[in-house]
mmCIF file of C-alpha atoms in Angstrom:
data_model
loop_
_atom_site.group_PDB
_atom_site.id
_atom_site.type_symbol
_atom_site.label_atom_id
_atom_site.label_comp_id
_atom_site.label_asym_id
_atom_site.label_seq_id
_atom_site.Cartn_x
_atom_site.Cartn_y
_atom_site.Cartn_z
ATOM 1 C CA MET A 1 31.949 10.632 -0.137
ATOM 2 C CA GLU A 2 28.668 11.366 -1.953
ATOM 3 C CA LEU A 3 25.839 9.015 -1.507
ATOM 4 C CA THR A 4 24.833 8.529 -5.103
ATOM 5 C CA GLU A 5 21.495 7.163 -6.371
ATOM 6 C CA ARG A 6 23.269 3.929 -7.185
ATOM 7 C CA LYS A 7 24.540 3.588 -3.621
ATOM 8 C CA LYS A 8 21.072 4.258 -2.330
ATOM 9 C CA LYS A 9 19.607 1.633 -4.530
ATOM 10 C CA VAL A 10 22.258 -0.879 -3.430
ATOM 11 C CA LEU A 11 21.700 -0.011 0.184
ATOM 12 C CA ARG A 12 17.852 -0.263 -0.091
ATOM 13 C CA SER A 13 18.218 -3.653 -1.750
ATOM 14 C CA VAL A 14 20.550 -4.942 0.949
ATOM 15 C CA VAL A 15 18.132 -3.840 3.694
ATOM 16 C CA ASP A 16 15.133 -5.353 1.824
ATOM 17 C CA LEU A 17 16.911 -8.710 1.415
ATOM 18 C CA TYR A 18 18.193 -8.821 4.934
ATOM 19 C CA ILE A 19 14.780 -8.137 6.232
ATOM 20 C CA ARG A 20 13.372 -11.101 4.329
ATOM 21 C CA THR A 21 16.241 -13.604 4.903
ATOM 22 C CA ALA A 22 18.016 -12.643 8.163
ATOM 23 C CA GLU A 23 21.186 -13.579 6.268
ATOM 24 C CA PRO A 24 24.171 -11.442 5.273
ATOM 25 C CA VAL A 25 23.683 -10.163 1.712
ATOM 26 C CA GLY A 26 26.371 -10.719 -0.909
ATOM 27 C CA SER A 27 26.822 -9.034 -4.278
ATOM 28 C CA LYS A 28 25.727 -12.199 -6.112
ATOM 29 C CA ALA A 29 22.370 -12.098 -4.431
ATOM 30 C CA LEU A 30 21.895 -8.487 -5.536
ATOM 31 C CA THR A 31 22.732 -9.256 -9.133
ATOM 32 C CA GLU A 32 19.849 -11.680 -9.246
ATOM 33 C CA LEU A 33 17.342 -9.050 -8.420
ATOM 34 C CA PRO A 34 15.230 -8.072 -11.525
ATOM 35 C CA ASP A 35 15.700 -4.262 -11.086
ATOM 36 C CA MET A 36 19.469 -4.455 -10.341
ATOM 37 C CA LYS A 37 21.202 -3.783 -13.660
ATOM 38 C CA TYR A 38 24.766 -3.387 -12.362
ATOM 39 C CA SER A 39 27.601 -5.837 -12.689
ATOM 40 C CA SER A 40 28.729 -7.930 -9.760
ATOM 41 C CA ALA A 41 32.027 -6.024 -9.649
ATOM 42 C CA THR A 42 30.191 -2.656 -9.520
ATOM 43 C CA ILE A 43 27.877 -3.897 -6.709
ATOM 44 C CA ARG A 44 30.874 -5.199 -4.748
ATOM 45 C CA ASN A 45 32.595 -1.809 -5.031
ATOM 46 C CA GLU A 46 29.419 0.085 -3.965
ATOM 47 C CA MET A 47 28.996 -2.250 -0.925
ATOM 48 C CA ALA A 48 32.613 -1.725 0.045
ATOM 49 C CA GLU A 49 32.166 2.052 -0.058
ATOM 50 C CA LEU A 50 28.884 1.800 1.830
ATOM 51 C CA THR A 51 30.700 -0.174 4.514
ATOM 52 C CA ALA A 52 33.466 2.447 4.631
ATOM 53 C CA MET A 53 30.784 5.133 5.083
ATOM 54 C CA GLY A 54 29.202 3.259 7.902
ATOM 55 C CA TYR A 55 25.924 2.251 6.290
ATOM 56 C CA LEU A 56 26.763 -1.459 6.079
ATOM 57 C CA GLU A 57 28.665 -3.904 8.272
ATOM 58 C CA GLN A 58 30.522 -7.189 7.666
ATOM 59 C CA PRO A 59 29.732 -9.683 10.366
ATOM 60 C CA HIS A 60 32.592 -12.034 11.342
ATOM 61 C CA THR A 61 34.299 -13.346 8.211
ATOM 62 C CA SER A 62 31.203 -13.576 6.046
ATOM 63 C CA ALA A 63 31.462 -12.181 2.519
ATOM 64 C CA GLY A 64 28.003 -10.677 2.953
ATOM 65 C CA ARG A 65 26.924 -7.436 4.509
ATOM 66 C CA ILE A 66 24.218 -6.340 6.917
ATOM 67 C CA PRO A 67 22.791 -2.925 7.523
ATOM 68 C CA SER A 68 24.219 -0.774 10.357
ATOM 69 C CA PRO A 69 22.078 1.410 12.582
ATOM 70 C CA ALA A 70 23.041 4.311 10.309
ATOM 71 C CA GLY A 71 21.974 2.247 7.342
ATOM 72 C CA TYR A 72 18.627 1.459 8.827
ATOM 73 C CA ARG A 73 18.222 5.171 9.745
ATOM 74 C CA LEU A 74 18.785 6.241 6.129
ATOM 75 C CA TYR A 75 16.450 3.499 4.919
ATOM 76 C CA VAL A 76 13.622 4.554 7.257
ATOM 77 C CA ASP A 77 14.027 8.239 6.485
ATOM 78 C CA GLU A 78 14.553 8.140 2.715
ATOM 79 C CA LEU A 79 14.694 4.840 1.015
ATOM 80 C CA MET A 80 11.951 2.382 2.024
ATOM 81 C CA ALA A 81 8.950 2.090 -0.272
ATOM 82 C CA ASP A 82 5.470 2.779 0.927
ATOM 83 C CA TYR A 83 3.687 -0.399 2.059
ATOM 84 C CA ARG A 84 0.025 -0.551 1.049
ATOM 85 C CA LEU A 85 -2.153 -2.630 3.259
ATOM 86 C CA SER A 86 -4.249 -5.280 1.386
ATOM 87 C CA MET A 87 -7.983 -5.393 1.713
ATOM 88 C CA ASP A 88 -7.588 -8.551 3.718
ATOM 89 C CA GLU A 89 -5.165 -6.816 6.136
ATOM 90 C CA THR A 90 -7.450 -3.722 6.612
ATOM 91 C CA ARG A 91 -10.459 -6.011 7.044
ATOM 92 C CA SER A 92 -8.608 -8.189 9.566
ATOM 93 C CA ILE A 93 -7.542 -5.185 11.652
ATOM 94 C CA ASN A 94 -11.017 -3.600 11.464
ATOM 95 C CA ASN A 95 -12.649 -6.875 12.577
ATOM 96 C CA ALA A 96 -10.130 -7.328 15.422
ATOM 97 C CA ILE A 97 -10.760 -3.860 16.702
ATOM 98 C CA GLU A 98 -14.612 -4.070 16.494
ATOM 99 C CA GLU A 99 -14.830 -7.505 17.998
ATOM 100 C CA LYS A 100 -12.179 -7.375 20.695
ATOM 101 C CA MET A 101 -12.179 -3.738 21.771
ATOM 102 C CA GLN A 102 -15.563 -3.518 23.466
ATOM 103 C CA HIS A 103 -14.494 -2.444 26.897
ATOM 104 C CA VAL A 104 -12.333 0.672 27.421
ATOM 105 C CA ASP A 105 -11.373 -0.328 30.939
ATOM 106 C CA LYS A 106 -8.850 -2.841 29.588
ATOM 107 C CA MET A 107 -8.092 -0.989 26.430
ATOM 108 C CA MET A 108 -4.279 -0.930 26.820
ATOM 109 C CA GLU A 109 -3.941 -4.686 27.391
ATOM 110 C CA LYS A 110 -6.166 -5.479 24.391
ATOM 111 C CA VAL A 111 -4.500 -2.969 22.107
ATOM 112 C CA ALA A 112 -1.044 -4.348 22.988
ATOM 113 C CA LYS A 113 -2.224 -7.892 22.185
ATOM 114 C CA LEU A 114 -3.828 -6.893 18.919
ATOM 115 C CA VAL A 115 -0.735 -5.010 17.677
ATOM 116 C CA SER A 116 1.509 -7.859 18.675
ATOM 117 C CA GLN A 117 -0.700 -10.302 16.724
ATOM 118 C CA ALA A 118 -0.817 -8.000 13.733
ATOM 119 C CA THR A 119 3.047 -7.483 13.590
ATOM 120 C CA ASP A 120 4.213 -10.763 15.089
ATOM 121 C CA LEU A 121 6.490 -8.697 17.407
ATOM 122 C CA PRO A 122 6.368 -7.671 21.091
ATOM 123 C CA ALA A 123 4.066 -4.737 21.325
ATOM 124 C CA ILE A 124 3.577 -1.867 23.831
ATOM 125 C CA SER A 125 0.565 0.370 24.409
ATOM 126 C CA VAL A 126 0.390 3.466 26.591
ATOM 127 C CA ALA A 127 -2.378 5.679 27.820
ATOM 128 C CA SER A 128 -0.994 8.951 29.054
ATOM 129 C CA ARG A 129 -3.064 11.746 30.521
ATOM 130 C CA GLN A 130 -2.206 15.325 29.576
ATOM 131 C CA LYS A 131 0.432 16.936 31.750
ATOM 132 C CA GLY A 132 0.154 20.402 33.078
ATOM 133 C CA VAL A 133 -3.562 20.194 33.991
ATOM 134 C CA THR A 134 -4.657 22.749 36.579
ATOM 135 C CA VAL A 135 -7.883 23.908 38.206
ATOM 136 C CA GLN A 136 -9.511 26.836 36.389
ATOM 137 C CA ARG A 137 -12.275 27.419 38.899
ATOM 138 C CA PHE A 138 -13.470 26.212 42.313
ATOM 139 C CA ASP A 139 -17.092 26.235 43.330
ATOM 140 C CA VAL A 140 -18.233 25.465 46.882
ATOM 141 C CA ILE A 141 -21.927 24.732 47.077
ATOM 142 C CA LEU A 142 -24.091 24.372 50.221
ATOM 143 C CA ALA A 143 -25.879 20.971 49.759
ATOM 144 C CA GLY A 144 -28.078 21.028 52.914
ATOM 145 C CA GLN A 145 -27.743 20.697 56.577
ATOM 146 C CA GLY A 146 -24.111 19.765 57.304
ATOM 147 C CA SER A 147 -22.805 19.069 53.772
ATOM 148 C CA ILE A 148 -21.233 20.831 50.825
ATOM 149 C CA ILE A 149 -20.302 19.924 47.272
ATOM 150 C CA LEU A 150 -16.837 20.929 46.069
ATOM 151 C CA VAL A 151 -16.655 21.352 42.236
ATOM 152 C CA LEU A 152 -13.445 21.670 40.301
ATOM 153 C CA LEU A 153 -13.367 22.852 36.682
ATOM 154 C CA LEU A 154 -10.121 21.631 35.182
ATOM 155 C CA SER A 155 -8.105 23.239 32.353
ATOM 156 C CA ASN A 156 -8.831 20.191 30.099
ATOM 157 C CA GLU A 157 -12.584 21.000 30.483
ATOM 158 C CA GLN A 158 -13.266 18.159 32.761
ATOM 159 C CA VAL A 159 -15.471 18.707 35.828
ATOM 160 C CA VAL A 160 -14.981 16.657 39.031
ATOM 161 C CA ASN A 161 -16.867 16.936 42.327
ATOM 162 C CA LYS A 162 -16.844 15.761 45.878
ATOM 163 C CA LEU A 163 -19.563 15.628 48.535
ATOM 164 C CA VAL A 164 -18.131 16.663 51.907
ATOM 165 C CA ARG A 165 -20.097 16.135 55.206
ATOM 166 C CA LEU A 166 -19.352 18.477 57.959
ATOM 167 C CA PRO A 167 -19.528 18.045 61.767
ATOM 168 C CA VAL A 168 -20.623 21.719 62.074
ATOM 169 C CA ASN A 169 -22.777 24.089 60.123
ATOM 170 C CA VAL A 170 -21.264 26.708 57.770
ATOM 171 C CA THR A 171 -23.111 29.556 56.276
ATOM 172 C CA GLU A 172 -23.354 30.582 52.661
ATOM 173 C CA GLY A 173 -21.346 33.579 53.552
ATOM 174 C CA ASP A 174 -18.521 31.443 54.910
ATOM 175 C CA LEU A 175 -18.517 29.384 51.632
ATOM 176 C CA LYS A 176 -18.426 32.518 49.533
ATOM 177 C CA ILE A 177 -15.304 33.632 51.378
ATOM 178 C CA LEU A 178 -13.782 30.216 50.974
ATOM 179 C CA GLY A 179 -14.583 30.102 47.291
ATOM 180 C CA ALA A 180 -13.061 33.498 46.676
ATOM 181 C CA VAL A 181 -9.898 32.497 48.523
ATOM 182 C CA LEU A 182 -9.533 29.238 46.642
ATOM 183 C CA ASN A 183 -9.947 30.963 43.229
ATOM 184 C CA ALA A 184 -7.569 33.761 44.198
ATOM 185 C CA THR A 185 -4.773 31.382 45.419
ATOM 186 C CA LEU A 186 -5.131 27.806 43.995
ATOM 187 C CA THR A 187 -6.190 28.217 40.323
ATOM 188 C CA GLY A 188 -3.573 27.654 37.634
ATOM 189 C CA LEU A 189 -1.313 25.614 39.929
ATOM 190 C CA MET A 190 -0.013 22.141 39.150
ATOM 191 C CA ALA A 191 0.020 19.424 41.927
ATOM 192 C CA GLU A 192 3.632 19.974 42.974
ATOM 193 C CA ALA A 193 2.881 23.595 43.898
ATOM 194 C CA PHE A 194 0.513 22.524 46.707
ATOM 195 C CA THR A 195 3.069 22.874 49.556
ATOM 196 C CA PRO A 196 2.468 22.983 53.433
ATOM 197 C CA GLU A 197 3.291 26.754 53.322
ATOM 198 C CA LEU A 198 0.540 27.319 50.715
ATOM 199 C CA LEU A 199 -1.929 25.264 52.902
ATOM 200 C CA GLN A 200 -1.185 27.462 55.892
ATOM 201 C CA ARG A 201 -1.544 30.676 53.932
ATOM 202 C CA VAL A 202 -4.934 29.592 52.492
ATOM 203 C CA MET A 203 -6.198 28.460 55.923
ATOM 204 C CA ASN A 204 -5.260 31.775 57.425
ATOM 205 C CA ALA A 205 -7.357 33.613 54.739
ATOM 206 C CA ALA A 206 -10.360 31.230 54.781
ATOM 207 C CA GLY A 207 -11.855 32.529 58.020
ATOM 208 C CA ALA A 208 -14.587 30.390 59.634
ATOM 209 C CA ALA A 209 -14.265 27.758 56.766
ATOM 210 C CA SER A 210 -10.454 27.159 57.387
ATOM 211 C CA SER A 211 -11.080 23.582 58.558
ATOM 212 C CA LEU A 212 -12.263 22.743 54.973
ATOM 213 C CA VAL A 213 -9.029 23.847 53.315
ATOM 214 C CA PRO A 214 -7.005 20.624 54.006
ATOM 215 C CA ILE A 215 -9.860 18.591 52.443
ATOM 216 C CA VAL A 216 -9.982 20.911 49.443
ATOM 217 C CA MET A 217 -6.234 20.714 48.870
ATOM 218 C CA GLU A 218 -6.028 16.927 49.358
ATOM 219 C CA PHE A 219 -8.823 16.320 46.878
ATOM 220 C CA THR A 220 -7.292 18.810 44.398
ATOM 221 C CA THR A 221 -3.779 17.396 44.479
ATOM 222 C CA HIS A 222 -5.190 13.878 44.093
ATOM 223 C CA THR A 223 -7.241 14.890 41.153
ATOM 224 C CA LEU A 224 -4.387 16.676 39.399
ATOM 225 C CA SER A 225 -2.070 13.686 40.047
ATOM 226 C CA GLN A 226 -4.513 11.336 38.358
ATOM 227 C CA GLN A 227 -4.669 13.578 35.372
ATOM 228 C CA ALA A 228 -0.985 13.112 34.766
ATOM 229 C CA GLY A 229 -0.963 9.310 35.131
ATOM 230 C CA THR A 230 0.471 6.813 32.685
ATOM 231 C CA ASN A 231 -0.719 3.294 32.044
ATOM 232 C CA VAL A 232 1.600 0.907 30.130
ATOM 233 C CA ALA A 233 0.811 -2.513 28.781
ATOM 234 C CA VAL A 234 3.212 -4.999 27.108
ATOM 235 C CA ALA A 235 2.248 -8.107 25.141
ATOM 236 C CA GLY A 236 3.884 -10.810 22.963
ATOM 237 C CA GLN A 237 7.323 -10.627 24.528
ATOM 238 C CA LEU A 238 8.048 -14.283 23.680
ATOM 239 C CA ARG A 239 7.560 -13.533 19.944
ATOM 240 C CA LEU A 240 11.050 -12.043 20.151
ATOM 241 C CA LEU A 241 12.521 -15.543 20.591
ATOM 242 C CA GLU A 242 11.217 -16.528 17.246
ATOM 243 C CA GLN A 243 13.595 -14.013 15.531
ATOM 244 C CA PRO A 244 16.957 -15.378 14.437
ATOM 245 C CA GLU A 245 18.827 -12.533 16.235
ATOM 246 C CA TYR A 246 17.575 -13.700 19.570
ATOM 247 C CA GLN A 247 18.409 -17.422 19.499
ATOM 248 C CA ASP A 248 21.209 -16.482 21.887
ATOM 249 C CA VAL A 249 19.464 -16.861 25.236
ATOM 250 C CA GLY A 250 21.745 -14.323 26.940
ATOM 251 C CA LYS A 251 21.005 -11.633 24.356
ATOM 252 C CA ALA A 252 17.282 -12.408 24.443
ATOM 253 C CA GLN A 253 17.174 -12.257 28.187
ATOM 254 C CA LYS A 254 18.675 -8.719 28.277
ATOM 255 C CA VAL A 255 16.007 -7.479 25.920
ATOM 256 C CA LEU A 256 13.137 -9.363 27.572
ATOM 257 C CA THR A 257 13.914 -7.987 31.034
ATOM 258 C CA THR A 258 13.758 -4.441 29.521
ATOM 259 C CA LEU A 259 10.343 -4.990 28.088
ATOM 260 C CA ASP A 260 8.357 -4.203 31.228
ATOM 261 C CA GLU A 261 6.002 -1.418 32.276
ATOM 262 C CA GLU A 262 8.521 0.358 34.427
ATOM 263 C CA ALA A 263 11.285 0.396 31.813
ATOM 264 C CA LEU A 264 8.990 1.572 28.979
ATOM 265 C CA SER A 265 7.120 4.185 31.059
ATOM 266 C CA ASN A 266 9.385 6.969 29.741
ATOM 267 C CA LEU A 267 8.496 6.324 26.077
ATOM 268 C CA PRO A 268 5.595 8.847 26.218
ATOM 269 C CA ALA A 269 8.291 11.543 26.760
ATOM 270 C CA VAL A 270 9.949 10.461 23.520
ATOM 271 C CA MET A 271 6.686 11.015 21.758
ATOM 272 C CA GLN A 272 5.621 14.249 23.532
ATOM 273 C CA ASN A 273 6.645 16.664 20.725
ATOM 274 C CA ALA A 274 6.726 14.087 17.929
ATOM 275 C CA ARG A 275 4.343 13.795 15.040
ATOM 276 C CA GLY A 276 3.406 10.705 13.172
ATOM 277 C CA THR A 277 5.279 7.448 13.530
ATOM 278 C CA GLN A 278 8.673 7.450 15.073
ATOM 279 C CA VAL A 279 11.436 4.858 14.528
ATOM 280 C CA LEU A 280 14.250 4.496 17.101
ATOM 281 C CA VAL A 281 16.973 2.386 15.576
ATOM 282 C CA GLY A 282 19.539 0.586 17.778
ATOM 283 C CA PRO A 283 21.601 3.187 19.724
ATOM 284 C CA GLU A 284 18.771 5.807 19.497
ATOM 285 C CA ASN A 285 16.743 3.864 22.029
ATOM 286 C CA VAL A 286 16.170 5.035 25.571
ATOM 287 C CA ALA A 287 17.540 1.900 27.209
ATOM 288 C CA GLN A 288 21.045 0.540 26.803
ATOM 289 C CA GLU A 289 19.667 -3.031 26.593
ATOM 290 C CA LEU A 290 17.762 -2.007 23.382
ATOM 291 C CA LYS A 291 20.932 -0.750 21.524
ATOM 292 C CA ASP A 292 20.726 -3.672 19.079
ATOM 293 C CA THR A 293 16.940 -3.473 18.741
ATOM 294 C CA SER A 294 14.464 -1.164 16.966
ATOM 295 C CA VAL A 295 11.380 0.397 18.478
ATOM 296 C CA VAL A 296 8.636 1.868 16.298
ATOM 297 C CA VAL A 297 5.945 3.933 18.028
ATOM 298 C CA THR A 298 3.020 6.111 16.964
ATOM 299 C CA LYS A 299 0.355 8.139 18.767
ATOM 300 C CA PHE A 300 -3.434 8.210 18.746
ATOM 301 C CA ASP A 301 -6.053 10.287 20.534
ATOM 302 C CA ILE A 302 -8.256 8.756 23.289
ATOM 303 C CA GLY A 303 -10.126 11.877 24.319
ATOM 304 C CA ASP A 304 -10.885 13.327 27.729
ATOM 305 C CA GLY A 305 -7.371 14.782 27.975
ATOM 306 C CA MET A 306 -5.735 11.405 27.214
ATOM 307 C CA GLN A 307 -3.340 10.384 24.520
ATOM 308 C CA GLY A 308 -2.509 6.822 23.396
ATOM 309 C CA MET A 309 0.628 5.370 21.998
ATOM 310 C CA ILE A 310 1.266 1.952 20.398
ATOM 311 C CA GLY A 311 4.501 0.501 19.270
ATOM 312 C CA VAL A 312 6.560 -2.657 18.667
ATOM 313 C CA VAL A 313 10.037 -3.789 19.645
ATOM 314 C CA GLY A 314 12.057 -6.024 17.411
ATOM 315 C CA PRO A 315 15.275 -6.663 15.583
ATOM 316 C CA THR A 316 16.814 -3.885 13.506
ATOM 317 C CA ARG A 317 16.136 -6.147 10.568
ATOM 318 C CA MET A 318 12.320 -5.699 10.987
ATOM 319 C CA ASP A 319 10.201 -4.842 7.982
ATOM 320 C CA TYR A 320 9.866 -1.107 8.731
ATOM 321 C CA ALA A 321 7.573 -0.306 5.852
ATOM 322 C CA LYS A 322 5.029 -3.031 6.750
ATOM 323 C CA VAL A 323 5.275 -2.296 10.590
ATOM 324 C CA THR A 324 4.859 1.492 10.195
ATOM 325 C CA ALA A 325 1.928 1.022 7.771
ATOM 326 C CA ARG A 326 0.147 -1.319 10.246
ATOM 327 C CA LEU A 327 0.818 0.836 13.273
ATOM 328 C CA SER A 328 -0.461 3.991 11.414
ATOM 329 C CA TYR A 329 -3.591 2.171 10.413
ATOM 330 C CA PHE A 330 -4.113 0.991 14.057
ATOM 331 C CA ALA A 331 -3.581 4.532 15.262
ATOM 332 C CA GLU A 332 -6.053 6.084 12.800
ATOM 333 C CA SER A 333 -8.671 3.447 13.613
ATOM 334 C CA LEU A 334 -8.302 3.789 17.351
ATOM 335 C CA SER A 335 -8.448 7.602 17.210
ATOM 336 C CA LYS A 336 -11.842 7.335 15.280
ATOM 337 C CA MET A 337 -13.111 4.727 17.760
ATOM 338 C CA PHE A 338 -12.340 6.786 20.853
ATOM 339 C CA ALA A 339 -13.315 10.125 19.365
ATOM 340 C CA LYS A 340 -15.258 12.069 21.898
ATOM 341 C CA PRO A 341 -18.913 12.722 20.755
ATOM 342 C CA GLU A 342 -19.774 16.360 20.070
ATOM 343 C CA GLN A 343 -22.508 16.231 22.668
ATOM 344 C CA SER A 344 -22.397 13.743 25.548
ATOM 345 C CA GLN A 345 -25.382 13.595 27.924
ATOM 346 C CA LEU A 346 -26.265 11.432 30.865
ATOM 347 C CA PRO A 347 -29.601 9.501 30.645
ATOM 348 C CA GLN A 348 -32.512 11.592 31.948
ATOM 349 C CA GLY A 349 -32.610 11.613 35.693
ATOM 350 C CA GLN A 350 -29.123 10.243 36.218
ATOM 351 C CA GLU A 351 -26.790 12.246 38.470
ATOM 352 C CA PRO A 352 -23.005 12.363 38.314
ATOM 353 C CA GLN A 353 -21.424 10.303 41.149
ATOM 354 C CA SER A 354 -19.690 12.102 43.883
ATOM 355 C CA GLU A 355 -17.210 11.068 46.523
ATOM 356 C CA THR A 356 -18.225 11.470 50.199
ATOM 357 C CA GLN A 357 -15.892 12.340 52.949
ATOM 358 C CA GLU A 358 -16.442 13.329 56.566
ATOM 359 C CA ALA A 359 -14.608 16.498 57.591
#
């Protein structure tokens, strides 16, 4: 059966009314809308056909209809009107970001709280480092009597270093051999490729500097593992209880227990190849407990090989247009705030910090 423009208009109006009232929508309520010029009988027929097509559902014995997950999906993809943020809303978000986002070290927790306050829904924020980072080049530098500096140039253009103190002296010739071996065997490899067999092979080729190889490989695998880390924060879970759909304590409990860092840590995978804001309606969600819930997420850039993601969790009845507009504005503002300067320099005379380890 064809989804005519009239059916689309009726479906859009049902979703809009249900978002505002949380009550099943009947044909009489639609006839009272100023832009609905159809008779009550025509609207009833269209609603019946939309129900048969799977876009609407009839809860219990109520005469009204509510949107189905398929109905919400069509609404999000094609029917919802653009929501334009007011000047007060943009000013409020900007002030919140400028005043409360001063310290990057707790960025995720603060972002989640701000998004939850702006949407009145439980919110999540994720900082995910770029996967697939490898070492492009190793440098081993003699730093004086009994110490060396190990320098790693990563594929994401970051440079990390480690100061290693040695119980015995090594010559510059020994370090040149070690550097050549490292660059020939360990560059371009991800952390999982650093096996005991590889360790033994590199040690056999490193000559007099073979005792340094375990230190090099341990530091390298630790560095690469840190590059692929994910930090998840959740805020405003109890806001869910304010929604009519979650007055049932048992239903609310199932959703609330799913809103934790471990359960939501796979959401970055959902966003890995996605662009813009993504809406996961009901059964499309990654967790079975969220099958009657919608998740809206969008990405932003943090810099230094990291990507951020913010989102909200709420009833399928949520105001998708308003939520997506606010999340998009948050993401744009955060990307600008965390944009990496074109030239970043340390204050004059300040040295980068190095780790120190005894060999």
